[in-house]
JSON list of C-alpha atoms in Angstrom, two decimals:
[
{"chain": "A", "resi": 1, "resn": "MET", "atom": "CA", "xyz": [15.61, 58.21, -27.13]},
{"chain": "A", "resi": 2, "resn": "THR", "atom": "CA", "xyz": [16.73, 60.04, -30.11]},
{"chain": "A", "resi": 3, "resn": "ALA", "atom": "CA", "xyz": [18.94, 58.50, -32.65]},
{"chain": "A", "resi": 4, "resn": "GLY", "atom": "CA", "xyz": [22.57, 59.19, -31.61]},
{"chain": "A", "resi": 5, "resn": "HIS", "atom": "CA", "xyz": [21.48, 60.35, -28.16]},
{"chain": "A", "resi": 6, "resn": "THR", "atom": "CA", "xyz": [22.77, 58.27, -25.22]},
{"chain": "A", "resi": 7, "resn": "ARG", "atom": "CA", "xyz": [21.77, 58.95, -21.61]},
{"chain": "A", "resi": 8, "resn": "GLY", "atom": "CA", "xyz": [25.09, 58.16, -19.93]},
{"chain": "A", "resi": 9, "resn": "GLY", "atom": "CA", "xyz": [25.25, 58.92, -16.31]},
{"chain": "A", "resi": 10, "resn": "THR", "atom": "CA", "xyz": [22.72, 61.27, -14.16]},
{"chain": "A", "resi": 11, "resn": "THR", "atom": "CA", "xyz": [23.73, 62.93, -11.07]},
{"chain": "A", "resi": 12, "resn": "GLY", "atom": "CA", "xyz": [20.98, 64.43, -8.72]},
{"chain": "A", "resi": 13, "resn": "VAL", "atom": "CA", "xyz": [21.85, 67.82, -7.36]},
{"chain": "A", "resi": 14, "resn": "LEU", "atom": "CA", "xyz": [19.65, 68.59, -4.51]},
{"chain": "A", "resi": 15, "resn": "LEU", "atom": "CA", "xyz": [19.96, 72.27, -3.50]},
{"chain": "A", "resi": 16, "resn": "ALA", "atom": "CA", "xyz": [19.59, 72.24, 0.46]},
{"chain": "A", "resi": 17, "resn": "ALA", "atom": "CA", "xyz": [22.03, 74.94, 1.38]},
{"chain": "A", "resi": 18, "resn": "GLY", "atom": "CA", "xyz": [19.44, 77.83, 2.62]},
{"chain": "A", "resi": 19, "resn": "ALA", "atom": "CA", "xyz": [18.90, 79.02, 6.09]},
{"chain": "A", "resi": 20, "resn": "GLY", "atom": "CA", "xyz": [15.14, 78.71, 5.75]},
{"chain": "A", "resi": 21, "resn": "THR", "atom": "CA", "xyz": [14.53, 82.09, 7.49]},
{"chain": "A", "resi": 22, "resn": "ARG", "atom": "CA", "xyz": [10.68, 81.89, 6.48]},
{"chain": "A", "resi": 23, "resn": "TYR", "atom": "CA", "xyz": [10.34, 78.28, 7.67]},
{"chain": "A", "resi": 24, "resn": "GLY", "atom": "CA", "xyz": [11.96, 79.00, 11.00]},
{"chain": "A", "resi": 25, "resn": "GLN", "atom": "CA", "xyz": [15.14, 76.61, 10.27]},
{"chain": "A", "resi": 26, "resn": "PRO", "atom": "CA", "xyz": [17.18, 75.17, 7.38]},
{"chain": "A", "resi": 27, "resn": "LYS", "atom": "CA", "xyz": [14.61, 73.28, 5.35]},
{"chain": "A", "resi": 28, "resn": "ILE", "atom": "CA", "xyz": [17.35, 70.29, 5.24]},
{"chain": "A", "resi": 29, "resn": "LEU", "atom": "CA", "xyz": [16.37, 69.77, 8.79]},
{"chain": "A", "resi": 30, "resn": "ALA", "atom": "CA", "xyz": [12.61, 70.06, 8.46]},
{"chain": "A", "resi": 31, "resn": "GLN", "atom": "CA", "xyz": [10.40, 67.33, 9.85]},
{"chain": "A", "resi": 32, "resn": "ARG", "atom": "CA", "xyz": [13.65, 65.66, 11.49]},
{"chain": "A", "resi": 33, "resn": "GLY", "atom": "CA", "xyz": [15.19, 65.16, 8.48]},
{"chain": "A", "resi": 34, "resn": "LEU", "atom": "CA", "xyz": [12.39, 63.66, 6.37]},
{"chain": "A", "resi": 35, "resn": "TRP", "atom": "CA", "xyz": [12.18, 66.09, 3.71]},
{"chain": "A", "resi": 36, "resn": "LEU", "atom": "CA", "xyz": [15.97, 65.61, 2.94]},
{"chain": "A", "resi": 37, "resn": "ASP", "atom": "CA", "xyz": [15.32, 61.67, 3.21]},
{"chain": "A", "resi": 38, "resn": "THR", "atom": "CA", "xyz": [12.30, 62.13, 0.72]},
{"chain": "A", "resi": 39, "resn": "ALA", "atom": "CA", "xyz": [14.24, 64.13, -1.80]},
{"chain": "A", "resi": 40, "resn": "VAL", "atom": "CA", "xyz": [17.30, 61.91, -1.88]},
{"chain": "A", "resi": 41, "resn": "ALA", "atom": "CA", "xyz": [14.96, 58.90, -2.35]},
{"chain": "A", "resi": 42, "resn": "ALA", "atom": "CA", "xyz": [13.06, 60.67, -5.00]},
{"chain": "A", "resi": 43, "resn": "LEU", "atom": "CA", "xyz": [16.29, 61.42, -7.06]},
{"chain": "A", "resi": 44, "resn": "ARG", "atom": "CA", "xyz": [17.64, 57.69, -6.45]},
{"chain": "A", "resi": 45, "resn": "ARG", "atom": "CA", "xyz": [14.65, 55.90, -7.39]},
{"chain": "A", "resi": 46, "resn": "GLY", "atom": "CA", "xyz": [13.84, 58.54, -10.21]},
{"chain": "A", "resi": 47, "resn": "GLY", "atom": "CA", "xyz": [16.91, 57.33, -12.08]},
{"chain": "A", "resi": 48, "resn": "CYS", "atom": "CA", "xyz": [19.98, 59.05, -10.69]},
{"chain": "A", "resi": 49, "resn": "ASP", "atom": "CA", "xyz": [23.10, 57.21, -10.39]},
{"chain": "A", "resi": 50, "resn": "ARG", "atom": "CA", "xyz": [24.51, 59.50, -7.99]},
{"chain": "A", "resi": 51, "resn": "VAL", "atom": "CA", "xyz": [22.93, 62.26, -5.57]},
{"chain": "A", "resi": 52, "resn": "LEU", "atom": "CA", "xyz": [24.96, 65.35, -4.37]},
{"chain": "A", "resi": 53, "resn": "VAL", "atom": "CA", "xyz": [23.39, 67.39, -1.62]},
{"chain": "A", "resi": 54, "resn": "VAL", "atom": "CA", "xyz": [24.53, 71.06, -1.49]},
{"chain": "A", "resi": 55, "resn": "LEU", "atom": "CA", "xyz": [25.03, 72.37, 2.01]},
{"chain": "A", "resi": 56, "resn": "GLY", "atom": "CA", "xyz": [25.45, 75.54, 3.48]},
{"chain": "A", "resi": 57, "resn": "ALA", "atom": "CA", "xyz": [23.42, 76.78, 6.52]},
{"chain": "A", "resi": 58, "resn": "ALA", "atom": "CA", "xyz": [23.24, 73.32, 8.16]},
{"chain": "A", "resi": 59, "resn": "THR", "atom": "CA", "xyz": [25.32, 70.16, 7.60]},
{"chain": "A", "resi": 60, "resn": "PRO", "atom": "CA", "xyz": [23.31, 67.23, 8.87]},
{"chain": "A", "resi": 61, "resn": "PRO", "atom": "CA", "xyz": [24.14, 63.58, 8.29]},
{"chain": "A", "resi": 62, "resn": "LEU", "atom": "CA", "xyz": [23.30, 62.39, 5.04]},
{"chain": "A", "resi": 63, "resn": "PRO", "atom": "CA", "xyz": [21.09, 59.49, 3.90]},
{"chain": "A", "resi": 64, "resn": "SER", "atom": "CA", "xyz": [22.97, 56.49, 2.71]},
{"chain": "A", "resi": 65, "resn": "GLY", "atom": "CA", "xyz": [24.02, 57.03, -0.98]},
{"chain": "A", "resi": 66, "resn": "ALA", "atom": "CA", "xyz": [24.12, 60.71, -0.84]},
{"chain": "A", "resi": 67, "resn": "GLU", "atom": "CA", "xyz": [27.32, 62.83, -1.21]},
{"chain": "A", "resi": 68, "resn": "ALA", "atom": "CA", "xyz": [27.86, 66.20, 0.37]},
{"chain": "A", "resi": 69, "resn": "VAL", "atom": "CA", "xyz": [28.78, 69.42, -1.58]},
{"chain": "A", "resi": 70, "resn": "PHE", "atom": "CA", "xyz": [29.42, 72.53, 0.40]},
{"chain": "A", "resi": 71, "resn": "ALA", "atom": "CA", "xyz": [28.69, 75.82, -1.07]},
{"chain": "A", "resi": 72, "resn": "PRO", "atom": "CA", "xyz": [30.94, 78.37, 0.67]},
{"chain": "A", "resi": 73, "resn": "HIS", "atom": "CA", "xyz": [29.10, 81.35, -0.40]},
{"chain": "A", "resi": 74, "resn": "TRP", "atom": "CA", "xyz": [25.43, 79.75, -0.05]},
{"chain": "A", "resi": 75, "resn": "ALA", "atom": "CA", "xyz": [24.04, 83.01, 1.63]},
{"chain": "A", "resi": 76, "resn": "ALA", "atom": "CA", "xyz": [24.51, 84.74, -1.52]},
{"chain": "A", "resi": 77, "resn": "GLY", "atom": "CA", "xyz": [21.57, 82.91, -3.05]},
{"chain": "A", "resi": 78, "resn": "VAL", "atom": "CA", "xyz": [20.57, 79.91, -4.68]},
{"chain": "A", "resi": 79, "resn": "SER", "atom": "CA", "xyz": [22.76, 80.24, -7.54]},
{"chain": "A", "resi": 80, "resn": "GLU", "atom": "CA", "xyz": [25.77, 79.82, -5.51]},
{"chain": "A", "resi": 81, "resn": "SER", "atom": "CA", "xyz": [24.54, 76.48, -4.50]},
{"chain": "A", "resi": 82, "resn": "LEU", "atom": "CA", "xyz": [23.53, 75.61, -8.13]},
{"chain": "A", "resi": 83, "resn": "ARG", "atom": "CA", "xyz": [27.08, 76.49, -9.14]},
{"chain": "A", "resi": 84, "resn": "ALA", "atom": "CA", "xyz": [28.68, 74.34, -6.45]},
{"chain": "A", "resi": 85, "resn": "GLY", "atom": "CA", "xyz": [26.48, 71.53, -7.33]},
{"chain": "A", "resi": 86, "resn": "LEU", "atom": "CA", "xyz": [27.08, 71.58, -11.09]},
{"chain": "A", "resi": 87, "resn": "ARG", "atom": "CA", "xyz": [30.71, 72.09, -10.62]},
{"chain": "A", "resi": 88, "resn": "ALA", "atom": "CA", "xyz": [30.99, 69.12, -8.37]},
{"chain": "A", "resi": 89, "resn": "ALA", "atom": "CA", "xyz": [28.93, 66.91, -10.80]},
{"chain": "A", "resi": 90, "resn": "ALA", "atom": "CA", "xyz": [31.13, 68.05, -13.54]},
{"chain": "A", "resi": 91, "resn": "GLU", "atom": "CA", "xyz": [33.98, 66.28, -11.83]},
{"chain": "A", "resi": 92, "resn": "ASP", "atom": "CA", "xyz": [32.51, 62.85, -12.97]},
{"chain": "A", "resi": 93, "resn": "PRO", "atom": "CA", "xyz": [33.37, 62.45, -16.78]},
{"chain": "A", "resi": 94, "resn": "ASP", "atom": "CA", "xyz": [30.68, 60.00, -17.03]},
{"chain": "A", "resi": 95, "resn": "ALA", "atom": "CA", "xyz": [28.00, 62.37, -15.99]},
{"chain": "A", "resi": 96, "resn": "ALA", "atom": "CA", "xyz": [25.63, 63.50, -18.94]},
{"chain": "A", "resi": 97, "resn": "PHE", "atom": "CA", "xyz": [22.70, 64.82, -17.14]},
{"chain": "A", "resi": 98, "resn": "ALA", "atom": "CA", "xyz": [21.95, 66.64, -13.84]},
{"chain": "A", "resi": 99, "resn": "VAL", "atom": "CA", "xyz": [18.70, 66.42, -12.21]},
{"chain": "A", "resi": 100, "resn": "VAL", "atom": "CA", "xyz": [18.43, 69.89, -10.08]},
{"chain": "A", "resi": 101, "resn": "HIS", "atom": "CA", "xyz": [15.82, 69.27, -7.14]},
{"chain": "A", "resi": 102, "resn": "LEU", "atom": "CA", "xyz": [14.93, 71.30, -4.22]},
{"chain": "A", "resi": 103, "resn": "VAL", "atom": "CA", "xyz": [14.76, 70.02, -0.67]},
{"chain": "A", "resi": 104, "resn": "ASP", "atom": "CA", "xyz": [11.52, 72.01, 0.17]},
{"chain": "A", "resi": 105, "resn": "LEU", "atom": "CA", "xyz": [9.10, 69.84, -2.09]},
{"chain": "A", "resi": 106, "resn": "PRO", "atom": "CA", "xyz": [8.37, 66.96, 0.00]},
{"chain": "A", "resi": 107, "resn": "ASP", "atom": "CA", "xyz": [5.20, 65.70, -2.36]},
{"chain": "A", "resi": 108, "resn": "VAL", "atom": "CA", "xyz": [7.64, 65.44, -5.28]},
{"chain": "A", "resi": 109, "resn": "GLY", "atom": "CA", "xyz": [8.58, 61.59, -5.65]},
{"chain": "A", "resi": 110, "resn": "SER", "atom": "CA", "xyz": [10.47, 59.37, -7.75]},
{"chain": "A", "resi": 111, "resn": "ARG", "atom": "CA", "xyz": [7.86, 59.16, -10.43]},
{"chain": "A", "resi": 112, "resn": "VAL", "atom": "CA", "xyz": [8.18, 62.95, -11.26]},
{"chain": "A", "resi": 113, "resn": "VAL", "atom": "CA", "xyz": [11.88, 62.78, -11.31]},
{"chain": "A", "resi": 114, "resn": "ALA", "atom": "CA", "xyz": [11.68, 59.58, -13.55]},
{"chain": "A", "resi": 115, "resn": "ARG", "atom": "CA", "xyz": [9.24, 61.27, -16.08]},
{"chain": "A", "resi": 116, "resn": "VAL", "atom": "CA", "xyz": [11.08, 64.28, -16.54]},
{"chain": "A", "resi": 117, "resn": "LEU", "atom": "CA", "xyz": [14.54, 62.55, -16.90]},
{"chain": "A", "resi": 118, "resn": "ASP", "atom": "CA", "xyz": [12.88, 60.39, -19.35]},
{"chain": "A", "resi": 119, "resn": "ALA", "atom": "CA", "xyz": [11.78, 63.46, -21.29]},
{"chain": "A", "resi": 120, "resn": "ALA", "atom": "CA", "xyz": [15.19, 65.30, -21.09]},
{"chain": "A", "resi": 121, "resn": "THR", "atom": "CA", "xyz": [17.14, 62.11, -22.38]},
{"chain": "A", "resi": 122, "resn": "ARG", "atom": "CA", "xyz": [14.60, 61.99, -25.39]},
{"chain": "A", "resi": 123, "resn": "SER", "atom": "CA", "xyz": [14.94, 65.67, -26.20]},
{"chain": "A", "resi": 124, "resn": "PRO", "atom": "CA", "xyz": [17.63, 66.69, -28.81]},
{"chain": "A", "resi": 125, "resn": "HIS", "atom": "CA", "xyz": [18.04, 69.78, -26.74]},
{"chain": "A", "resi": 126, "resn": "GLY", "atom": "CA", "xyz": [18.73, 67.92, -23.24]},
{"chain": "A", "resi": 127, "resn": "LEU", "atom": "CA", "xyz": [16.52, 70.51, -21.18]},
{"chain": "A", "resi": 128, "resn": "ALA", "atom": "CA", "xyz": [13.17, 69.60, -19.40]},
{"chain": "A", "resi": 129, "resn": "ARG", "atom": "CA", "xyz": [11.38, 70.65, -16.48]},
{"chain": "A", "resi": 130, "resn": "ALA", "atom": "CA", "xyz": [8.50, 69.40, -14.41]},
{"chain": "A", "resi": 131, "resn": "CYS", "atom": "CA", "xyz": [5.08, 71.34, -14.63]},
{"chain": "A", "resi": 132, "resn": "PHE", "atom": "CA", "xyz": [2.17, 71.46, -12.16]},
{"chain": "A", "resi": 133, "resn": "GLY", "atom": "CA", "xyz": [-0.86, 72.70, -13.96]},
{"chain": "A", "resi": 134, "resn": "ASP", "atom": "CA", "xyz": [0.63, 76.01, -15.68]},
{"chain": "A", "resi": 135, "resn": "ARG", "atom": "CA", "xyz": [3.47, 76.63, -13.17]},
{"chain": "A", "resi": 136, "resn": "PRO", "atom": "CA", "xyz": [7.02, 75.33, -14.15]},
{"chain": "A", "resi": 137, "resn": "GLY", "atom": "CA", "xyz": [8.76, 73.67, -11.10]},
{"chain": "A", "resi": 138, "resn": "HIS", "atom": "CA", "xyz": [11.16, 71.17, -10.20]},
{"chain": "A", "resi": 139, "resn": "PRO", "atom": "CA", "xyz": [13.01, 68.92, -10.88]},
{"chain": "A", "resi": 140, "resn": "VAL", "atom": "CA", "xyz": [14.81, 70.38, -13.87]},
{"chain": "A", "resi": 141, "resn": "VAL", "atom": "CA", "xyz": [16.88, 68.29, -16.02]},
{"chain": "A", "resi": 142, "resn": "VAL", "atom": "CA", "xyz": [20.02, 69.73, -17.83]},
{"chain": "A", "resi": 143, "resn": "ALA", "atom": "CA", "xyz": [22.20, 67.88, -20.17]},
{"chain": "A", "resi": 144, "resn": "ARG", "atom": "CA", "xyz": [26.27, 68.41, -19.55]},
{"chain": "A", "resi": 145, "resn": "ARG", "atom": "CA", "xyz": [26.72, 70.87, -22.54]},
{"chain": "A", "resi": 146, "resn": "HIS", "atom": "CA", "xyz": [24.46, 73.29, -20.71]},
{"chain": "A", "resi": 147, "resn": "TRP", "atom": "CA", "xyz": [26.03, 73.40, -17.11]},
{"chain": "A", "resi": 148, "resn": "HIS", "atom": "CA", "xyz": [28.85, 75.96, -17.48]},
{"chain": "A", "resi": 149, "resn": "ALA", "atom": "CA", "xyz": [26.47, 78.43, -19.16]},
{"chain": "A", "resi": 150, "resn": "ALA", "atom": "CA", "xyz": [23.76, 77.85, -16.86]},
{"chain": "A", "resi": 151, "resn": "SER", "atom": "CA", "xyz": [26.33, 78.41, -13.94]},
{"chain": "A", "resi": 152, "resn": "GLU", "atom": "CA", "xyz": [27.46, 81.41, -15.51]},
{"chain": "A", "resi": 153, "resn": "SER", "atom": "CA", "xyz": [24.15, 83.00, -15.91]},
{"chain": "A", "resi": 154, "resn": "ALA", "atom": "CA", "xyz": [22.68, 82.32, -12.46]},
{"chain": "A", "resi": 155, "resn": "VAL", "atom": "CA", "xyz": [22.59, 85.50, -9.98]},
{"chain": "A", "resi": 156, "resn": "GLY", "atom": "CA", "xyz": [21.29, 85.51, -6.54]},
{"chain": "A", "resi": 157, "resn": "ASP", "atom": "CA", "xyz": [17.99, 83.67, -5.81]},
{"chain": "A", "resi": 158, "resn": "SER", "atom": "CA", "xyz": [17.29, 83.02, -9.61]},
{"chain": "A", "resi": 159, "resn": "GLY", "atom": "CA", "xyz": [19.34, 79.80, -9.98]},
{"chain": "A", "resi": 160, "resn": "ALA", "atom": "CA", "xyz": [19.11, 78.86, -13.78]},
{"chain": "A", "resi": 161, "resn": "ARG", "atom": "CA", "xyz": [15.83, 80.73, -14.38]},
{"chain": "A", "resi": 162, "resn": "GLU", "atom": "CA", "xyz": [17.20, 83.24, -16.70]},
{"chain": "A", "resi": 163, "resn": "TYR", "atom": "CA", "xyz": [19.02, 80.58, -18.68]},
{"chain": "A", "resi": 164, "resn": "LEU", "atom": "CA", "xyz": [15.82, 78.56, -19.11]},
{"chain": "A", "resi": 165, "resn": "ARG", "atom": "CA", "xyz": [13.82, 81.56, -19.84]},
{"chain": "A", "resi": 166, "resn": "GLU", "atom": "CA", "xyz": [16.26, 82.65, -22.46]},
{"chain": "A", "resi": 167, "resn": "ARG", "atom": "CA", "xyz": [15.98, 79.18, -24.04]},
{"chain": "A", "resi": 168, "resn": "ASP", "atom": "CA", "xyz": [12.27, 78.71, -23.58]},
{"chain": "A", "resi": 169, "resn": "SER", "atom": "CA", "xyz": [11.52, 77.09, -26.72]},
{"chain": "A", "resi": 170, "resn": "LEU", "atom": "CA", "xyz": [13.92, 74.31, -26.16]},
{"chain": "A", "resi": 171, "resn": "VAL", "atom": "CA", "xyz": [12.86, 73.56, -22.70]},
{"chain": "A", "resi": 172, "resn": "LEU", "atom": "CA", "xyz": [10.31, 70.48, -22.51]},
{"chain": "A", "resi": 173, "resn": "ARG", "atom": "CA", "xyz": [7.73, 71.07, -20.18]},
{"chain": "A", "resi": 174, "resn": "VAL", "atom": "CA", "xyz": [6.57, 67.76, -18.73]},
{"chain": "A", "resi": 175, "resn": "PRO", "atom": "CA", "xyz": [3.22, 67.86, -17.05]},
{"chain": "A", "resi": 176, "resn": "CYS", "atom": "CA", "xyz": [3.34, 66.28, -13.52]},
{"chain": "A", "resi": 177, "resn": "GLY", "atom": "CA", "xyz": [0.28, 67.69, -11.59]},
{"chain": "A", "resi": 178, "resn": "ASP", "atom": "CA", "xyz": [-1.22, 64.07, -11.65]},
{"chain": "A", "resi": 179, "resn": "LEU", "atom": "CA", "xyz": [1.96, 63.07, -9.57]},
{"chain": "A", "resi": 180, "resn": "ALA", "atom": "CA", "xyz": [2.27, 65.86, -7.35]},
{"chain": "A", "resi": 181, "resn": "THR", "atom": "CA", "xyz": [1.39, 69.55, -6.17]},
{"chain": "A", "resi": 182, "resn": "GLY", "atom": "CA", "xyz": [5.06, 70.72, -6.75]},
{"chain": "A", "resi": 183, "resn": "ALA", "atom": "CA", "xyz": [4.37, 73.28, -3.98]},
{"chain": "A", "resi": 184, "resn": "ASP", "atom": "CA", "xyz": [7.39, 74.63, -1.94]},
{"chain": "A", "resi": 185, "resn": "ARG", "atom": "CA", "xyz": [7.18, 74.71, 1.71]},
{"chain": "A", "resi": 186, "resn": "ASP", "atom": "CA", "xyz": [7.93, 78.17, 3.17]},
{"chain": "A", "resi": 187, "resn": "HIS", "atom": "CA", "xyz": [6.09, 77.49, 6.58]},
{"chain": "A", "resi": 188, "resn": "PRO", "atom": "CA", "xyz": [5.99, 74.30, 8.84]},
{"chain": "A", "resi": 189, "resn": "THR", "atom": "CA", "xyz": [2.73, 73.05, 7.57]},
{"chain": "A", "resi": 190, "resn": "GLY", "atom": "CA", "xyz": [1.31, 70.92, 4.79]},
{"chain": "A", "resi": 191, "resn": "LEU", "atom": "CA", "xyz": [2.13, 67.62, 3.21]},
{"chain": "A", "resi": 192, "resn": "ASP", "atom": "CA", "xyz": [5.43, 66.19, 4.36]},
{"chain": "A", "resi": 193, "resn": "ARG", "atom": "CA", "xyz": [6.07, 63.10, 2.16]},
{"chain": "A", "resi": 194, "resn": "ALA", "atom": "CA", "xyz": [5.92, 62.25, -1.55]},
{"chain": "A", "resi": 195, "resn": "PRO", "atom": "CA", "xyz": [3.00, 59.78, -2.40]},
{"chain": "A", "resi": 196, "resn": "ASP", "atom": "CA", "xyz": [5.24, 57.20, -4.01]}
]
């Protein structure tokens, strides 16, 4: 870590509130809950002290160790889920980093999470995201000092995209293509589990 920079607590924020209209069902239910289990395990094993699962269209039982956060306006887009997750994370005064992840990335495992989290904690800016080839993806790690502004700038389905774009020079891009494809699943086909 850089001098004077300590990691503190890390909270995983799993965005899983959507209805999954193209997929045919909420993705939190995909593969009989396998994607949910895989994402929670990736966050826990990748270094998160807590995992918050943001719910909306469906509210299934959660894996052991995960906590539910309901996004009341989830249908307005992923930005509402991001706000709900970061707001809940901020209730813990010891939380210093949030690892924002998506439930529909089943081949992204704990090694990706750990790599991106490590990069963010070593960065003076506290911002890092996984990249797969030349494509930025998730997880995205955001230091606490960015949470409020990132939430405020989020609109519709953009999430923190605009906030990160405006601070592009501060965001560490962490190559993870050797560990996963990082491809989201919009249709019920393809790889279902991370190769941890």
